[in-house]
Amino acid sequence: MSARQSWNPELYEARHAFVWQLGAGVIELLEPKAGERILDLGCGTGQLTERIAQGGAQVTGLDASAEMIGQARQNYPKLEFVLDDAAKMRYEGEFDAVFSNAALHWMPDAEAVARAIARALKPGGRLVAEFGGKGNIAQIEQALDAVLAAFGATRSEKRNYFPSIAEYAAVLERAGLETRMAQLFERPTPLEGEAGMANWLRQFRGHTLEAIEPARREAALAEVVARLRPVLHGESGWYADYRRLRVIAVKV
Ligand SMILES: C[S@@+](CC[C@H](N)C(=O)[O-])C[C@H]1O[C@@H](n2cnc3c(N)ncnc32)[C@H](O)[C@@H]1O
């Protein structure tokens, strides 16, 4: 995997189902048709892969985490799931569409991933994706930076890739993909329960907190939560300051 990450399928499915539930709108953009061959890039535990397959498309789910792919195979034994890094996959002109929800920001080598997507598509094939865009989770990142500094730890992990529309359209164009639609929008996303932010941090920033010695990690996490409370905790509870980038691009 190109960035150090830690994926916990149990926590993901129990507490972060919103990720694939909010991905339903991206499937509407994909408009999968029966008989089409579709690649679900960064498929995680497979819920959207299965949703796409329901319409009669022939779907392959691909993910770089052995834990997530293992869970996907267990969830949907009839579907095909492949363990691979999107930047290194070697499909050649096989897919009518590449779909990706909430995954491309975990792949810092965006140029290599875009080239691999373009290579995987048939001529005229489409990429339909949503992921974190410029400014995504800015408040959460700021609080993490401050707490890590306060704990004397250095943040050395590869940051997520949160591009602007212009940056990403240029990446796609260099790979031979023409952007037909791009949208950057704010989507404050509710997190479940009073432990919502702590759970989010454990799931999505566990690798960041590893920069702090184990005995002080929980205290650091509590400090991040405390700093975020005045900013991201409202009347209806916790939310994450998500900004999403949606794109449709076609292989030219
Ligand atoms: C937040 S999950 C989203 C999963 C799924 N698409 C969904 O909507 O529920 C992000 C997924 O991207 C995968 N991922 C990260 N880097 C990857 C890479 N280089 N190649 C393939 N998958 C990757 C992770 O393993 C993880 O399962």
PDB file of C-alpha atoms and ligand atoms in Angstrom:
ATOM      1  CA  MET A   1       0.000   0.000   0.000  1.00  0.00           C
ATOM      2  CA  SER A   2       1.405   3.379  -0.939  1.00  0.00           C
ATOM      3  CA  ALA A   3       0.635   5.215   2.328  1.00  0.00           C
ATOM      4  CA  ARG A   4       0.937   3.613   5.746  1.00  0.00           C
ATOM      5  CA  GLN A   5      -2.613   2.925   6.832  1.00  0.00           C
ATOM      6  CA  SER A   6      -4.383   0.728   9.321  1.00  0.00           C
ATOM      7  CA  TRP A   7      -7.841  -0.513   8.438  1.00  0.00           C
ATOM      8  CA  ASN A   8     -10.073  -2.172  10.993  1.00  0.00           C
ATOM      9  CA  PRO A   9     -13.036  -3.785   9.195  1.00  0.00           C
ATOM     10  CA  GLU A  10     -15.030  -4.354  12.408  1.00  0.00           C
ATOM     11  CA  LEU A  11     -14.875  -0.715  13.497  1.00  0.00           C
ATOM     12  CA  TYR A  12     -15.442   0.370   9.891  1.00  0.00           C
ATOM     13  CA  GLU A  13     -18.640  -1.649   9.481  1.00  0.00           C
ATOM     14  CA  ALA A  14     -19.967  -0.977  12.996  1.00  0.00           C
ATOM     15  CA  ARG A  15     -19.405   2.777  13.189  1.00  0.00           C
ATOM     16  CA  HIS A  16     -18.639   4.155   9.741  1.00  0.00           C
ATOM     17  CA  ALA A  17     -21.384   2.747   7.563  1.00  0.00           C
ATOM     18  CA  PHE A  18     -22.092   6.366   6.545  1.00  0.00           C
ATOM     19  CA  VAL A  19     -19.133   6.092   4.162  1.00  0.00           C
ATOM     20  CA  TRP A  20     -20.898   3.669   1.837  1.00  0.00           C
ATOM     21  CA  GLN A  21     -24.391   4.951   2.642  1.00  0.00           C
ATOM     22  CA  LEU A  22     -23.352   8.383   1.373  1.00  0.00           C
ATOM     23  CA  GLY A  23     -21.769   6.672  -1.634  1.00  0.00           C
ATOM     24  CA  ALA A  24     -25.213   5.723  -2.963  1.00  0.00           C
ATOM     25  CA  GLY A  25     -25.395   9.094  -4.764  1.00  0.00           C
ATOM     26  CA  VAL A  26     -22.163   8.310  -6.581  1.00  0.00           C
ATOM     27  CA  ILE A  27     -23.683   5.062  -7.871  1.00  0.00           C
ATOM     28  CA  GLU A  28     -26.524   7.155  -9.334  1.00  0.00           C
ATOM     29  CA  LEU A  29     -23.889   9.126 -11.245  1.00  0.00           C
ATOM     30  CA  LEU A  30     -22.281   5.882 -12.384  1.00  0.00           C
ATOM     31  CA  GLU A  31     -25.582   4.579 -13.827  1.00  0.00           C
ATOM     32  CA  PRO A  32     -24.311   0.995 -14.012  1.00  0.00           C
ATOM     33  CA  LYS A  33     -25.903  -1.075 -16.752  1.00  0.00           C
ATOM     34  CA  ALA A  34     -26.460  -4.811 -16.916  1.00  0.00           C
ATOM     35  CA  GLY A  35     -23.558  -6.544 -18.606  1.00  0.00           C
ATOM     36  CA  GLU A  36     -21.053  -3.741 -18.070  1.00  0.00           C
ATOM     37  CA  ARG A  37     -17.659  -4.586 -16.532  1.00  0.00           C
ATOM     38  CA  ILE A  38     -16.977  -2.271 -13.637  1.00  0.00           C
ATOM     39  CA  LEU A  39     -13.988  -1.919 -11.310  1.00  0.00           C
ATOM     40  CA  ASP A  40     -14.667  -0.681  -7.761  1.00  0.00           C
ATOM     41  CA  LEU A  41     -11.373   0.895  -6.729  1.00  0.00           C
ATOM     42  CA  GLY A  42     -10.645   0.877  -2.983  1.00  0.00           C
ATOM     43  CA  CYS A  43     -13.773  -1.213  -2.416  1.00  0.00           C
ATOM     44  CA  GLY A  44     -13.236  -1.669   1.344  1.00  0.00           C
ATOM     45  CA  THR A  45     -15.684  -4.172   2.828  1.00  0.00           C
ATOM     46  CA  GLY A  46     -17.635  -4.409  -0.439  1.00  0.00           C
ATOM     47  CA  GLN A  47     -21.062  -2.873   0.273  1.00  0.00           C
ATOM     48  CA  LEU A  48     -21.013  -0.608  -2.795  1.00  0.00           C
ATOM     49  CA  THR A  49     -19.456  -3.329  -4.969  1.00  0.00           C
ATOM     50  CA  GLU A  50     -22.510  -5.404  -4.150  1.00  0.00           C
ATOM     51  CA  ARG A  51     -24.886  -2.492  -4.798  1.00  0.00           C
ATOM     52  CA  ILE A  52     -23.382  -2.043  -8.282  1.00  0.00           C
ATOM     53  CA  ALA A  53     -23.644  -5.781  -8.977  1.00  0.00           C
ATOM     54  CA  GLN A  54     -27.355  -5.772  -8.083  1.00  0.00           C
ATOM     55  CA  GLY A  55     -28.100  -3.976 -11.376  1.00  0.00           C
ATOM     56  CA  GLY A  56     -26.557  -6.816 -13.391  1.00  0.00           C
ATOM     57  CA  ALA A  57     -23.090  -5.362 -13.973  1.00  0.00           C
ATOM     58  CA  GLN A  58     -20.077  -7.624 -13.631  1.00  0.00           C
ATOM     59  CA  VAL A  59     -18.078  -6.003 -10.844  1.00  0.00           C
ATOM     60  CA  THR A  60     -14.567  -6.520  -9.512  1.00  0.00           C
ATOM     61  CA  GLY A  61     -13.714  -4.980  -6.143  1.00  0.00           C
ATOM     62  CA  LEU A  62     -10.049  -4.085  -5.644  1.00  0.00           C
ATOM     63  CA  ASP A  63      -8.427  -2.987  -2.395  1.00  0.00           C
ATOM     64  CA  ALA A  64      -4.905  -2.849  -0.966  1.00  0.00           C
ATOM     65  CA  SER A  65      -5.885  -3.877   2.576  1.00  0.00           C
ATOM     66  CA  ALA A  66      -5.871  -7.634   3.224  1.00  0.00           C
ATOM     67  CA  GLU A  67      -8.197  -7.085   6.222  1.00  0.00           C
ATOM     68  CA  MET A  68     -10.782  -5.138   4.202  1.00  0.00           C
ATOM     69  CA  ILE A  69     -10.657  -7.573   1.246  1.00  0.00           C
ATOM     70  CA  GLY A  70     -10.976 -10.507   3.662  1.00  0.00           C
ATOM     71  CA  GLN A  71     -14.128  -8.985   5.127  1.00  0.00           C
ATOM     72  CA  ALA A  72     -15.519  -8.155   1.655  1.00  0.00           C
ATOM     73  CA  ARG A  73     -15.045 -11.782   0.557  1.00  0.00           C
ATOM     74  CA  GLN A  74     -16.784 -12.965   3.688  1.00  0.00           C
ATOM     75  CA  ASN A  75     -19.665 -10.505   3.170  1.00  0.00           C
ATOM     76  CA  TYR A  76     -20.204 -11.258  -0.516  1.00  0.00           C
ATOM     77  CA  PRO A  77     -18.697 -14.652  -1.423  1.00  0.00           C
ATOM     78  CA  LYS A  78     -20.204 -14.605  -4.935  1.00  0.00           C
ATOM     79  CA  LEU A  79     -18.405 -11.407  -5.975  1.00  0.00           C
ATOM     80  CA  GLU A  80     -14.817 -11.102  -7.185  1.00  0.00           C
ATOM     81  CA  PHE A  81     -12.444  -9.226  -4.854  1.00  0.00           C
ATOM     82  CA  VAL A  82      -8.789  -8.614  -5.669  1.00  0.00           C
ATOM     83  CA  LEU A  83      -6.043  -7.634  -3.238  1.00  0.00           C
ATOM     84  CA  ASP A  84      -3.853  -5.099  -5.045  1.00  0.00           C
ATOM     85  CA  ASP A  85      -2.513  -1.561  -4.980  1.00  0.00           C
ATOM     86  CA  ALA A  86      -4.444   0.711  -7.364  1.00  0.00           C
ATOM     87  CA  ALA A  87      -1.188   2.406  -8.398  1.00  0.00           C
ATOM     88  CA  LYS A  88       0.265  -0.926  -9.526  1.00  0.00           C
ATOM     89  CA  MET A  89      -2.727  -2.751 -11.007  1.00  0.00           C
ATOM     90  CA  ARG A  90      -2.155  -3.977 -14.548  1.00  0.00           C
ATOM     91  CA  TYR A  91      -5.571  -4.154 -16.200  1.00  0.00           C
ATOM     92  CA  GLU A  92      -5.541  -3.317 -19.914  1.00  0.00           C
ATOM     93  CA  GLY A  93      -8.639  -1.897 -21.637  1.00  0.00           C
ATOM     94  CA  GLU A  94     -11.008  -4.224 -19.792  1.00  0.00           C
ATOM     95  CA  PHE A  95     -13.523  -2.050 -17.971  1.00  0.00           C
ATOM     96  CA  ASP A  96     -16.505   0.030 -19.119  1.00  0.00           C
ATOM     97  CA  ALA A  97     -16.230   2.041 -15.908  1.00  0.00           C
ATOM     98  CA  VAL A  98     -14.028   2.556 -12.869  1.00  0.00           C
ATOM     99  CA  PHE A  99     -15.959   3.539  -9.761  1.00  0.00           C
ATOM    100  CA  SER A 100     -14.428   4.778  -6.534  1.00  0.00           C
ATOM    101  CA  ASN A 101     -15.951   6.043  -3.300  1.00  0.00           C
ATOM    102  CA  ALA A 102     -14.007   7.573  -0.420  1.00  0.00           C
ATOM    103  CA  ALA A 103     -10.768   5.913  -1.484  1.00  0.00           C
ATOM    104  CA  LEU A 104      -8.705   8.022  -3.920  1.00  0.00           C
ATOM    105  CA  HIS A 105      -7.529  10.364  -1.138  1.00  0.00           C
ATOM    106  CA  TRP A 106      -5.788   7.350   0.436  1.00  0.00           C
ATOM    107  CA  MET A 107      -3.641   6.983  -2.680  1.00  0.00           C
ATOM    108  CA  PRO A 108      -0.976   9.702  -2.630  1.00  0.00           C
ATOM    109  CA  ASP A 109       0.561   8.718  -5.969  1.00  0.00           C
ATOM    110  CA  ALA A 110      -2.389  10.201  -7.841  1.00  0.00           C
ATOM    111  CA  GLU A 111      -0.536  10.337 -11.169  1.00  0.00           C
ATOM    112  CA  ALA A 112       0.244   6.598 -11.109  1.00  0.00           C
ATOM    113  CA  VAL A 113      -3.318   5.778 -10.024  1.00  0.00           C
ATOM    114  CA  ALA A 114      -4.814   7.928 -12.807  1.00  0.00           C
ATOM    115  CA  ARG A 115      -2.548   6.227 -15.373  1.00  0.00           C
ATOM    116  CA  ALA A 116      -3.571   2.791 -14.060  1.00  0.00           C
ATOM    117  CA  ILE A 117      -7.255   3.777 -14.249  1.00  0.00           C
ATOM    118  CA  ALA A 118      -6.871   5.055 -17.813  1.00  0.00           C
ATOM    119  CA  ARG A 119      -5.044   1.836 -18.776  1.00  0.00           C
ATOM    120  CA  ALA A 120      -7.792  -0.299 -17.208  1.00  0.00           C
ATOM    121  CA  LEU A 121     -10.608   1.438 -19.103  1.00  0.00           C
ATOM    122  CA  LYS A 122     -11.856   0.615 -22.588  1.00  0.00           C
ATOM    123  CA  PRO A 123     -11.726   3.603 -24.991  1.00  0.00           C
ATOM    124  CA  GLY A 124     -14.729   5.795 -24.110  1.00  0.00           C
ATOM    125  CA  GLY A 125     -14.929   4.176 -20.655  1.00  0.00           C
ATOM    126  CA  ARG A 126     -15.649   6.377 -17.642  1.00  0.00           C
ATOM    127  CA  LEU A 127     -14.267   7.118 -14.204  1.00  0.00           C
ATOM    128  CA  VAL A 128     -16.914   8.068 -11.650  1.00  0.00           C
ATOM    129  CA  ALA A 129     -15.482   8.939  -8.249  1.00  0.00           C
ATOM    130  CA  GLU A 130     -16.004  10.802  -5.029  1.00  0.00           C
ATOM    131  CA  PHE A 131     -13.290  11.448  -2.455  1.00  0.00           C
ATOM    132  CA  GLY A 132     -11.917  14.102  -0.128  1.00  0.00           C
ATOM    133  CA  GLY A 133     -11.297  17.418  -1.887  1.00  0.00           C
ATOM    134  CA  LYS A 134      -9.261  20.505  -1.038  1.00  0.00           C
ATOM    135  CA  GLY A 135      -9.942  21.641   2.524  1.00  0.00           C
ATOM    136  CA  ASN A 136     -11.370  18.274   3.600  1.00  0.00           C
ATOM    137  CA  ILE A 137     -11.313  17.769   7.406  1.00  0.00           C
ATOM    138  CA  ALA A 138      -9.228  20.937   7.821  1.00  0.00           C
ATOM    139  CA  GLN A 139     -10.347  21.435  11.432  1.00  0.00           C
ATOM    140  CA  ILE A 140      -9.594  17.839  12.400  1.00  0.00           C
ATOM    141  CA  GLU A 141      -6.135  18.010  10.801  1.00  0.00           C
ATOM    142  CA  GLN A 142      -5.389  21.302  12.548  1.00  0.00           C
ATOM    143  CA  ALA A 143      -6.305  19.868  15.970  1.00  0.00           C
ATOM    144  CA  LEU A 144      -4.195  16.749  15.301  1.00  0.00           C
ATOM    145  CA  ASP A 145      -1.197  18.845  14.245  1.00  0.00           C
ATOM    146  CA  ALA A 146      -1.471  20.964  17.405  1.00  0.00           C
ATOM    147  CA  VAL A 147      -1.803  17.972  19.740  1.00  0.00           C
ATOM    148  CA  LEU A 148       1.027  16.030  18.129  1.00  0.00           C
ATOM    149  CA  ALA A 149       3.273  19.072  18.510  1.00  0.00           C
ATOM    150  CA  ALA A 150       2.166  19.487  22.145  1.00  0.00           C
ATOM    151  CA  PHE A 151       3.080  15.847  22.788  1.00  0.00           C
ATOM    152  CA  GLY A 152       6.485  16.352  21.179  1.00  0.00           C
ATOM    153  CA  ALA A 153       5.693  14.009  18.290  1.00  0.00           C
ATOM    154  CA  THR A 154       6.461  14.638  14.632  1.00  0.00           C
ATOM    155  CA  ARG A 155       3.849  13.950  12.047  1.00  0.00           C
ATOM    156  CA  SER A 156       5.739  11.930   9.491  1.00  0.00           C
ATOM    157  CA  GLU A 157       3.024   9.895   7.772  1.00  0.00           C
ATOM    158  CA  LYS A 158       2.024  10.583   4.166  1.00  0.00           C
ATOM    159  CA  ARG A 159      -0.885  13.013   4.242  1.00  0.00           C
ATOM    160  CA  ASN A 160      -4.105  12.288   2.449  1.00  0.00           C
ATOM    161  CA  TYR A 161      -4.427  13.605  -1.093  1.00  0.00           C
ATOM    162  CA  PHE A 162      -7.146  16.279  -1.101  1.00  0.00           C
ATOM    163  CA  PRO A 163      -6.835  18.091  -4.464  1.00  0.00           C
ATOM    164  CA  SER A 164      -8.727  21.052  -5.892  1.00  0.00           C
ATOM    165  CA  ILE A 165     -10.812  20.632  -9.053  1.00  0.00           C
ATOM    166  CA  ALA A 166      -8.073  22.236 -11.173  1.00  0.00           C
ATOM    167  CA  GLU A 167      -5.305  20.049  -9.716  1.00  0.00           C
ATOM    168  CA  TYR A 168      -7.219  16.821 -10.166  1.00  0.00           C
ATOM    169  CA  ALA A 169      -8.504  17.641 -13.657  1.00  0.00           C
ATOM    170  CA  ALA A 170      -4.865  18.242 -14.670  1.00  0.00           C
ATOM    171  CA  VAL A 171      -3.803  14.869 -13.213  1.00  0.00           C
ATOM    172  CA  LEU A 172      -6.598  13.138 -15.121  1.00  0.00           C
ATOM    173  CA  GLU A 173      -5.809  14.972 -18.343  1.00  0.00           C
ATOM    174  CA  ARG A 174      -2.143  13.954 -18.193  1.00  0.00           C
ATOM    175  CA  ALA A 175      -3.313  10.348 -17.864  1.00  0.00           C
ATOM    176  CA  GLY A 176      -5.590  10.615 -20.914  1.00  0.00           C
ATOM    177  CA  LEU A 177      -8.877  11.128 -19.064  1.00  0.00           C
ATOM    178  CA  GLU A 178     -11.116  14.069 -19.979  1.00  0.00           C
ATOM    179  CA  THR A 179     -13.036  15.601 -17.071  1.00  0.00           C
ATOM    180  CA  ARG A 180     -16.703  15.995 -17.988  1.00  0.00           C
ATOM    181  CA  MET A 181     -18.020  16.927 -14.537  1.00  0.00           C
ATOM    182  CA  ALA A 182     -16.313  18.092 -11.340  1.00  0.00           C
ATOM    183  CA  GLN A 183     -17.866  19.371  -8.143  1.00  0.00           C
ATOM    184  CA  LEU A 184     -16.269  20.396  -4.836  1.00  0.00           C
ATOM    185  CA  PHE A 185     -18.767  20.748  -2.017  1.00  0.00           C
ATOM    186  CA  GLU A 186     -18.999  20.840   1.755  1.00  0.00           C
ATOM    187  CA  ARG A 187     -20.685  17.890   3.381  1.00  0.00           C
ATOM    188  CA  PRO A 188     -20.631  18.117   7.175  1.00  0.00           C
ATOM    189  CA  THR A 189     -21.013  14.458   8.078  1.00  0.00           C
ATOM    190  CA  PRO A 190     -22.681  13.331  11.334  1.00  0.00           C
ATOM    191  CA  LEU A 191     -20.670  10.885  13.461  1.00  0.00           C
ATOM    192  CA  GLU A 192     -22.544   8.374  15.556  1.00  0.00           C
ATOM    193  CA  GLY A 193     -22.860   8.894  19.317  1.00  0.00           C
ATOM    194  CA  GLU A 194     -20.870  10.766  21.941  1.00  0.00           C
ATOM    195  CA  ALA A 195     -17.768   8.730  21.076  1.00  0.00           C
ATOM    196  CA  GLY A 196     -18.235   9.654  17.405  1.00  0.00           C
ATOM    197  CA  MET A 197     -15.107  11.777  17.028  1.00  0.00           C
ATOM    198  CA  ALA A 198     -12.933   9.419  19.078  1.00  0.00           C
ATOM    199  CA  ASN A 199     -14.092   6.501  16.907  1.00  0.00           C
ATOM    200  CA  TRP A 200     -13.463   8.486  13.722  1.00  0.00           C
ATOM    201  CA  LEU A 201      -9.919   9.273  14.897  1.00  0.00           C
ATOM    202  CA  ARG A 202      -9.255   5.638  15.828  1.00  0.00           C
ATOM    203  CA  GLN A 203     -10.464   4.438  12.422  1.00  0.00           C
ATOM    204  CA  PHE A 204      -8.997   7.079  10.143  1.00  0.00           C
ATOM    205  CA  ARG A 205      -6.063   8.522  12.106  1.00  0.00           C
ATOM    206  CA  GLY A 206      -4.848   5.470  14.068  1.00  0.00           C
ATOM    207  CA  HIS A 207      -1.662   5.553  11.957  1.00  0.00           C
ATOM    208  CA  THR A 208      -1.130   9.259  12.788  1.00  0.00           C
ATOM    209  CA  LEU A 209      -1.479   8.703  16.531  1.00  0.00           C
ATOM    210  CA  GLU A 210       1.171   5.974  16.356  1.00  0.00           C
ATOM    211  CA  ALA A 211       3.737   8.810  16.302  1.00  0.00           C
ATOM    212  CA  ILE A 212       2.992   9.161  20.033  1.00  0.00           C
ATOM    213  CA  GLU A 213       4.344   6.601  22.485  1.00  0.00           C
ATOM    214  CA  PRO A 214       1.662   3.970  23.311  1.00  0.00           C
ATOM    215  CA  ALA A 215       1.251   4.962  26.981  1.00  0.00           C
ATOM    216  CA  ARG A 216       0.279   8.553  26.058  1.00  0.00           C
ATOM    217  CA  ARG A 217      -1.802   7.821  22.945  1.00  0.00           C
ATOM    218  CA  GLU A 218      -5.199   7.746  24.638  1.00  0.00           C
ATOM    219  CA  ALA A 219      -4.455  11.048  26.407  1.00  0.00           C
ATOM    220  CA  ALA A 220      -3.500  12.598  23.064  1.00  0.00           C
ATOM    221  CA  LEU A 221      -6.677  11.318  21.450  1.00  0.00           C
ATOM    222  CA  ALA A 222      -8.748  12.775  24.296  1.00  0.00           C
ATOM    223  CA  GLU A 223      -6.970  16.099  23.808  1.00  0.00           C
ATOM    224  CA  VAL A 224      -7.784  16.169  20.075  1.00  0.00           C
ATOM    225  CA  VAL A 225     -11.432  15.450  20.912  1.00  0.00           C
ATOM    226  CA  ALA A 226     -11.465  18.223  23.542  1.00  0.00           C
ATOM    227  CA  ARG A 227     -10.028  20.747  21.089  1.00  0.00           C
ATOM    228  CA  LEU A 228     -12.586  19.817  18.442  1.00  0.00           C
ATOM    229  CA  ARG A 229     -15.633  19.908  20.724  1.00  0.00           C
ATOM    230  CA  PRO A 230     -16.236  23.680  20.434  1.00  0.00           C
ATOM    231  CA  VAL A 231     -15.810  23.496  16.640  1.00  0.00           C
ATOM    232  CA  LEU A 232     -17.387  20.221  15.447  1.00  0.00           C
ATOM    233  CA  HIS A 233     -19.912  19.307  18.136  1.00  0.00           C
ATOM    234  CA  GLY A 234     -23.344  20.845  17.627  1.00  0.00           C
ATOM    235  CA  GLU A 235     -26.866  20.334  18.966  1.00  0.00           C
ATOM    236  CA  SER A 236     -27.210  17.045  17.129  1.00  0.00           C
ATOM    237  CA  GLY A 237     -23.789  15.769  18.173  1.00  0.00           C
ATOM    238  CA  TRP A 238     -20.471  15.293  16.433  1.00  0.00           C
ATOM    239  CA  TYR A 239     -19.824  15.864  12.775  1.00  0.00           C
ATOM    240  CA  ALA A 240     -16.742  15.747  10.550  1.00  0.00           C
ATOM    241  CA  ASP A 241     -15.911  18.759   8.363  1.00  0.00           C
ATOM    242  CA  TYR A 242     -15.900  16.849   5.074  1.00  0.00           C
ATOM    243  CA  ARG A 243     -15.435  18.509   1.685  1.00  0.00           C
ATOM    244  CA  ARG A 244     -15.932  16.132  -1.200  1.00  0.00           C
ATOM    245  CA  LEU A 245     -14.727  16.145  -4.778  1.00  0.00           C
ATOM    246  CA  ARG A 246     -16.932  14.375  -7.326  1.00  0.00           C
ATOM    247  CA  VAL A 247     -15.706  13.713 -10.825  1.00  0.00           C
ATOM    248  CA  ILE A 248     -16.793  12.071 -14.020  1.00  0.00           C
ATOM    249  CA  ALA A 249     -14.027  11.632 -16.598  1.00  0.00           C
ATOM    250  CA  VAL A 250     -13.873   9.751 -19.866  1.00  0.00           C
ATOM    251  CA  LYS A 251     -10.965   7.930 -21.498  1.00  0.00           C
ATOM    252  CA  VAL A 252     -10.249   9.773 -24.730  1.00  0.00           C
TER     253      VAL A 252
HETATM  254  C1  LIG B   1     -12.746   4.711   3.493  1.00  0.00           C
HETATM  255  S1  LIG B   1     -12.457   3.185   2.715  1.00  0.00           S
HETATM  256  C2  LIG B   1     -13.756   3.216   1.493  1.00  0.00           C
HETATM  257  C3  LIG B   1     -14.226   1.842   1.126  1.00  0.00           C
HETATM  258  C4  LIG B   1     -15.421   1.759   0.173  1.00  0.00           C
HETATM  259  N1  LIG B   1     -15.148   2.329  -1.129  1.00  0.00           N
HETATM  260  C5  LIG B   1     -16.674   2.361   0.784  1.00  0.00           C
HETATM  261  O1  LIG B   1     -17.239   3.288   0.188  1.00  0.00           O
HETATM  262  O2  LIG B   1     -17.100   1.887   1.840  1.00  0.00           O
HETATM  263  C6  LIG B   1     -10.980   3.431   1.746  1.00  0.00           C
HETATM  264  C7  LIG B   1     -10.382   2.151   1.174  1.00  0.00           C
HETATM  265  O3  LIG B   1      -9.314   2.486   0.259  1.00  0.00           O
HETATM  266  C8  LIG B   1      -8.364   1.431   0.325  1.00  0.00           C
HETATM  267  N2  LIG B   1      -7.069   1.860  -0.248  1.00  0.00           N
HETATM  268  C9  LIG B   1      -6.203   2.756   0.254  1.00  0.00           C
HETATM  269  N3  LIG B   1      -5.114   2.861  -0.526  1.00  0.00           N
HETATM  270  C10 LIG B   1      -5.287   2.010  -1.561  1.00  0.00           C
HETATM  271  C11 LIG B   1      -4.518   1.674  -2.726  1.00  0.00           C
HETATM  272  N4  LIG B   1      -3.327   2.240  -2.972  1.00  0.00           N
HETATM  273  N5  LIG B   1      -5.034   0.766  -3.584  1.00  0.00           N
HETATM  274  C12 LIG B   1      -6.228   0.184  -3.355  1.00  0.00           C
HETATM  275  N6  LIG B   1      -6.997   0.465  -2.272  1.00  0.00           N
HETATM  276  C13 LIG B   1      -6.545   1.364  -1.389  1.00  0.00           C
HETATM  277  C14 LIG B   1      -8.297   1.135   1.810  1.00  0.00           C
HETATM  278  O4  LIG B   1      -7.702  -0.111   2.065  1.00  0.00           O
HETATM  279  C15 LIG B   1      -9.760   1.225   2.217  1.00  0.00           C
HETATM  280  O5  LIG B   1     -10.401  -0.023   2.184  1.00  0.00           O
END
